[in-house]
Amino acid sequence: MKSCYSGWKYEGSWLGSLLLLGAALGSAVSPWVIKYGRRHTIIASGAPRLLGWLLTIFSTSVYTFYVGRFVCGFSIGAISAATPIYISEVAHPSLRGTLSCIIILGVNFGMFIAAFFGTFLDWKGLAVLGAVFVVAYFVPSFCIPNSPSWLALQGKEEDARNSLRRLRRKGWGIEDELQQILTIAEKVSRDKSIPWKCLFVEKRNLLPLVVVTLVTVVNRFSGYNAIITYCSIFIREAVPSASEYWSNVAVCLVQF
């Protein structure tokens, strides 16, 4: 991203860090996802995301920038908690794995787009572009149906049937799939009475929990986020003759 306010040498590290801090706190909305639904969480996350970009666009001080980045990060964390669940629940079983993997692909593509446009846009232009993308997803999100699985968990069988009918093409038999969803919802409702400690003491649960936790911790503490956030600075200081912006594009392209 091209020039920002002069004299922001140290504040720049806060601009990068506050986004990640906001995302960490935003991911804590998982109970909201369970209680109020995936669709409502996706919709609700759009408003603060847009607010964050508007604060960035019209910022007059570094502190407004700070708030904008934190709010954007919080929204990212919230939607990251809801979107994978929603996609896995509304997708047809034959496409579920593929569509779930596309989420990460979409994140990497978005980073590439930001790096590419950042080569010739200043920080305000890039913020405007970010706001445009938010509006492009926020407005249509009001038209998406609730997850049939979530509706089944709420005991709304007829609403789940109507939602599934909207999600499948006309003439597609949905009753078998609906019965599977209702069966799973019933099992989940029964399992709610199982205490949390069973997750940590039963061997069948302990191994998957340890594996997932280790993979997540290693991934987050590997320095990946720091490298991506400050990639252009690293390149500028390591190879002064190289174009820091196009080098950043190349890194994001390889990642994509």
PDB file of N, CA and C in Angstrom, residues 153-190:
ATOM      1  N   LEU A 153     -32.139 -27.730  14.626  1.00  0.00           N
ATOM      2  CA  LEU A 153     -31.732 -27.680  16.034  1.00  0.00           C
ATOM      3  C   LEU A 153     -32.696 -26.840  16.870  1.00  0.00           C
ATOM      4  N   GLN A 154     -33.362 -25.884  16.224  1.00  0.00           N
ATOM      5  CA  GLN A 154     -34.340 -25.052  16.930  1.00  0.00           C
ATOM      6  C   GLN A 154     -35.719 -25.702  16.967  1.00  0.00           C
ATOM      7  N   GLY A 155     -35.830 -26.909  16.397  1.00  0.00           N
ATOM      8  CA  GLY A 155     -37.114 -27.602  16.372  1.00  0.00           C
ATOM      9  C   GLY A 155     -38.064 -27.101  15.302  1.00  0.00           C
ATOM     10  N   LYS A 156     -37.560 -26.370  14.312  1.00  0.00           N
ATOM     11  CA  LYS A 156     -38.396 -25.801  13.245  1.00  0.00           C
ATOM     12  C   LYS A 156     -38.286 -26.672  11.995  1.00  0.00           C
ATOM     13  N   GLU A 157     -38.945 -27.802  12.024  1.00  0.00           N
ATOM     14  CA  GLU A 157     -38.821 -28.773  10.937  1.00  0.00           C
ATOM     15  C   GLU A 157     -39.342 -28.219   9.610  1.00  0.00           C
ATOM     16  N   GLU A 158     -40.489 -27.569   9.634  1.00  0.00           N
ATOM     17  CA  GLU A 158     -41.066 -27.056   8.388  1.00  0.00           C
ATOM     18  C   GLU A 158     -40.200 -25.948   7.794  1.00  0.00           C
ATOM     19  N   ASP A 159     -39.655 -25.086   8.653  1.00  0.00           N
ATOM     20  CA  ASP A 159     -38.749 -24.039   8.169  1.00  0.00           C
ATOM     21  C   ASP A 159     -37.484 -24.656   7.583  1.00  0.00           C
ATOM     22  N   ALA A 160     -36.995 -25.723   8.204  1.00  0.00           N
ATOM     23  CA  ALA A 160     -35.817 -26.419   7.679  1.00  0.00           C
ATOM     24  C   ALA A 160     -36.115 -27.007   6.307  1.00  0.00           C
ATOM     25  N   ARG A 161     -37.305 -27.557   6.140  1.00  0.00           N
ATOM     26  CA  ARG A 161     -37.708 -28.118   4.843  1.00  0.00           C
ATOM     27  C   ARG A 161     -37.762 -27.020   3.774  1.00  0.00           C
ATOM     28  N   ASN A 162     -38.354 -25.884   4.113  1.00  0.00           N
ATOM     29  CA  ASN A 162     -38.451 -24.779   3.152  1.00  0.00           C
ATOM     30  C   ASN A 162     -37.073 -24.229   2.795  1.00  0.00           C
ATOM     31  N   SER A 163     -36.197 -24.136   3.790  1.00  0.00           N
ATOM     32  CA  SER A 163     -34.838 -23.656   3.533  1.00  0.00           C
ATOM     33  C   SER A 163     -34.091 -24.608   2.613  1.00  0.00           C
ATOM     34  N   LEU A 164     -34.215 -25.900   2.879  1.00  0.00           N
ATOM     35  CA  LEU A 164     -33.539 -26.895   2.047  1.00  0.00           C
ATOM     36  C   LEU A 164     -34.095 -26.876   0.630  1.00  0.00           C
ATOM     37  N   ARG A 165     -35.384 -26.629   0.508  1.00  0.00           N
ATOM     38  CA  ARG A 165     -36.008 -26.551  -0.820  1.00  0.00           C
ATOM     39  C   ARG A 165     -35.447 -25.371  -1.613  1.00  0.00           C
ATOM     40  N   ARG A 166     -35.192 -24.262  -0.934  1.00  0.00           N
ATOM     41  CA  ARG A 166     -34.591 -23.100  -1.603  1.00  0.00           C
ATOM     42  C   ARG A 166     -33.160 -23.371  -2.041  1.00  0.00           C
ATOM     43  N   LEU A 167     -32.456 -24.170  -1.255  1.00  0.00           N
ATOM     44  CA  LEU A 167     -31.037 -24.416  -1.523  1.00  0.00           C
ATOM     45  C   LEU A 167     -30.804 -25.475  -2.594  1.00  0.00           C
ATOM     46  N   ARG A 168     -31.786 -26.300  -2.858  1.00  0.00           N
ATOM     47  CA  ARG A 168     -31.640 -27.358  -3.862  1.00  0.00           C
ATOM     48  C   ARG A 168     -32.427 -26.983  -5.108  1.00  0.00           C
ATOM     49  N   ARG A 169     -31.969 -27.462  -6.250  1.00  0.00           N
ATOM     50  CA  ARG A 169     -32.633 -27.100  -7.494  1.00  0.00           C
ATOM     51  C   ARG A 169     -34.027 -27.718  -7.567  1.00  0.00           C
ATOM     52  N   LYS A 170     -34.852 -27.132  -8.405  1.00  0.00           N
ATOM     53  CA  LYS A 170     -36.246 -27.553  -8.519  1.00  0.00           C
ATOM     54  C   LYS A 170     -36.341 -29.014  -8.947  1.00  0.00           C
ATOM     55  N   GLY A 171     -37.203 -29.759  -8.269  1.00  0.00           N
ATOM     56  CA  GLY A 171     -37.385 -31.166  -8.596  1.00  0.00           C
ATOM     57  C   GLY A 171     -36.429 -32.091  -7.866  1.00  0.00           C
ATOM     58  N   TRP A 172     -35.539 -31.524  -7.066  1.00  0.00           N
ATOM     59  CA  TRP A 172     -34.567 -32.321  -6.317  1.00  0.00           C
ATOM     60  C   TRP A 172     -35.252 -32.895  -5.071  1.00  0.00           C
ATOM     61  N   GLY A 173     -35.157 -34.196  -4.899  1.00  0.00           N
ATOM     62  CA  GLY A 173     -35.731 -34.818  -3.709  1.00  0.00           C
ATOM     63  C   GLY A 173     -34.973 -34.413  -2.456  1.00  0.00           C
ATOM     64  N   ILE A 174     -35.675 -33.855  -1.494  1.00  0.00           N
ATOM     65  CA  ILE A 174     -34.999 -33.337  -0.301  1.00  0.00           C
ATOM     66  C   ILE A 174     -35.357 -34.104   0.966  1.00  0.00           C
ATOM     67  N   GLU A 175     -36.340 -34.988   0.895  1.00  0.00           N
ATOM     68  CA  GLU A 175     -36.830 -35.629   2.117  1.00  0.00           C
ATOM     69  C   GLU A 175     -35.776 -36.504   2.787  1.00  0.00           C
ATOM     70  N   ASP A 176     -35.018 -37.261   1.988  1.00  0.00           N
ATOM     71  CA  ASP A 176     -33.974 -38.119   2.572  1.00  0.00           C
ATOM     72  C   ASP A 176     -32.911 -37.274   3.270  1.00  0.00           C
ATOM     73  N   GLU A 177     -32.490 -36.204   2.600  1.00  0.00           N
ATOM     74  CA  GLU A 177     -31.478 -35.322   3.196  1.00  0.00           C
ATOM     75  C   GLU A 177     -32.030 -34.639   4.440  1.00  0.00           C
ATOM     76  N   LEU A 178     -33.303 -34.253   4.386  1.00  0.00           N
ATOM     77  CA  LEU A 178     -33.924 -33.609   5.540  1.00  0.00           C
ATOM     78  C   LEU A 178     -33.977 -34.553   6.734  1.00  0.00           C
ATOM     79  N   GLN A 179     -34.290 -35.803   6.489  1.00  0.00           N
ATOM     80  CA  GLN A 179     -34.342 -36.774   7.581  1.00  0.00           C
ATOM     81  C   GLN A 179     -32.968 -36.969   8.216  1.00  0.00           C
ATOM     82  N   GLN A 180     -31.920 -36.954   7.392  1.00  0.00           N
ATOM     83  CA  GLN A 180     -30.560 -37.051   7.930  1.00  0.00           C
ATOM     84  C   GLN A 180     -30.255 -35.843   8.823  1.00  0.00           C
ATOM     85  N   ILE A 181     -30.658 -34.661   8.374  1.00  0.00           N
ATOM     86  CA  ILE A 181     -30.432 -33.440   9.150  1.00  0.00           C
ATOM     87  C   ILE A 181     -31.183 -33.495  10.472  1.00  0.00           C
ATOM     88  N   LEU A 182     -32.427 -33.953  10.433  1.00  0.00           N
ATOM     89  CA  LEU A 182     -33.239 -34.041  11.651  1.00  0.00           C
ATOM     90  C   LEU A 182     -32.669 -35.066  12.627  1.00  0.00           C
ATOM     91  N   THR A 183     -32.152 -36.172  12.082  1.00  0.00           N
ATOM     92  CA  THR A 183     -31.552 -37.202  12.938  1.00  0.00           C
ATOM     93  C   THR A 183     -30.312 -36.668  13.649  1.00  0.00           C
ATOM     94  N   ILE A 184     -29.472 -35.955  12.891  1.00  0.00           N
ATOM     95  CA  ILE A 184     -28.260 -35.371  13.477  1.00  0.00           C
ATOM     96  C   ILE A 184     -28.625 -34.318  14.518  1.00  0.00           C
ATOM     97  N   ALA A 185     -29.636 -33.505  14.215  1.00  0.00           N
ATOM     98  CA  ALA A 185     -30.063 -32.463  15.156  1.00  0.00           C
ATOM     99  C   ALA A 185     -30.565 -33.075  16.457  1.00  0.00           C
ATOM    100  N   GLU A 186     -31.291 -34.176  16.343  1.00  0.00           N
ATOM    101  CA  GLU A 186     -31.788 -34.852  17.543  1.00  0.00           C
ATOM    102  C   GLU A 186     -30.640 -35.393  18.382  1.00  0.00           C
ATOM    103  N   LYS A 187     -29.633 -35.954  17.704  1.00  0.00           N
ATOM    104  CA  LYS A 187     -28.472 -36.495  18.419  1.00  0.00           C
ATOM    105  C   LYS A 187     -27.689 -35.376  19.102  1.00  0.00           C
ATOM    106  N   VAL A 188     -27.526 -34.254  18.404  1.00  0.00           N
ATOM    107  CA  VAL A 188     -26.812 -33.113  18.986  1.00  0.00           C
ATOM    108  C   VAL A 188     -27.550 -32.588  20.211  1.00  0.00           C
ATOM    109  N   SER A 189     -28.874 -32.535  20.130  1.00  0.00           N
ATOM    110  CA  SER A 189     -29.673 -32.059  21.266  1.00  0.00           C
ATOM    111  C   SER A 189     -29.508 -32.965  22.476  1.00  0.00           C
ATOM    112  N   ARG A 190     -29.423 -34.269  22.232  1.00  0.00           N
ATOM    113  CA  ARG A 190     -29.214 -35.206  23.343  1.00  0.00           C
ATOM    114  C   ARG A 190     -27.826 -35.043  23.934  1.00  0.00           C
TER     115      ARG A 190
END
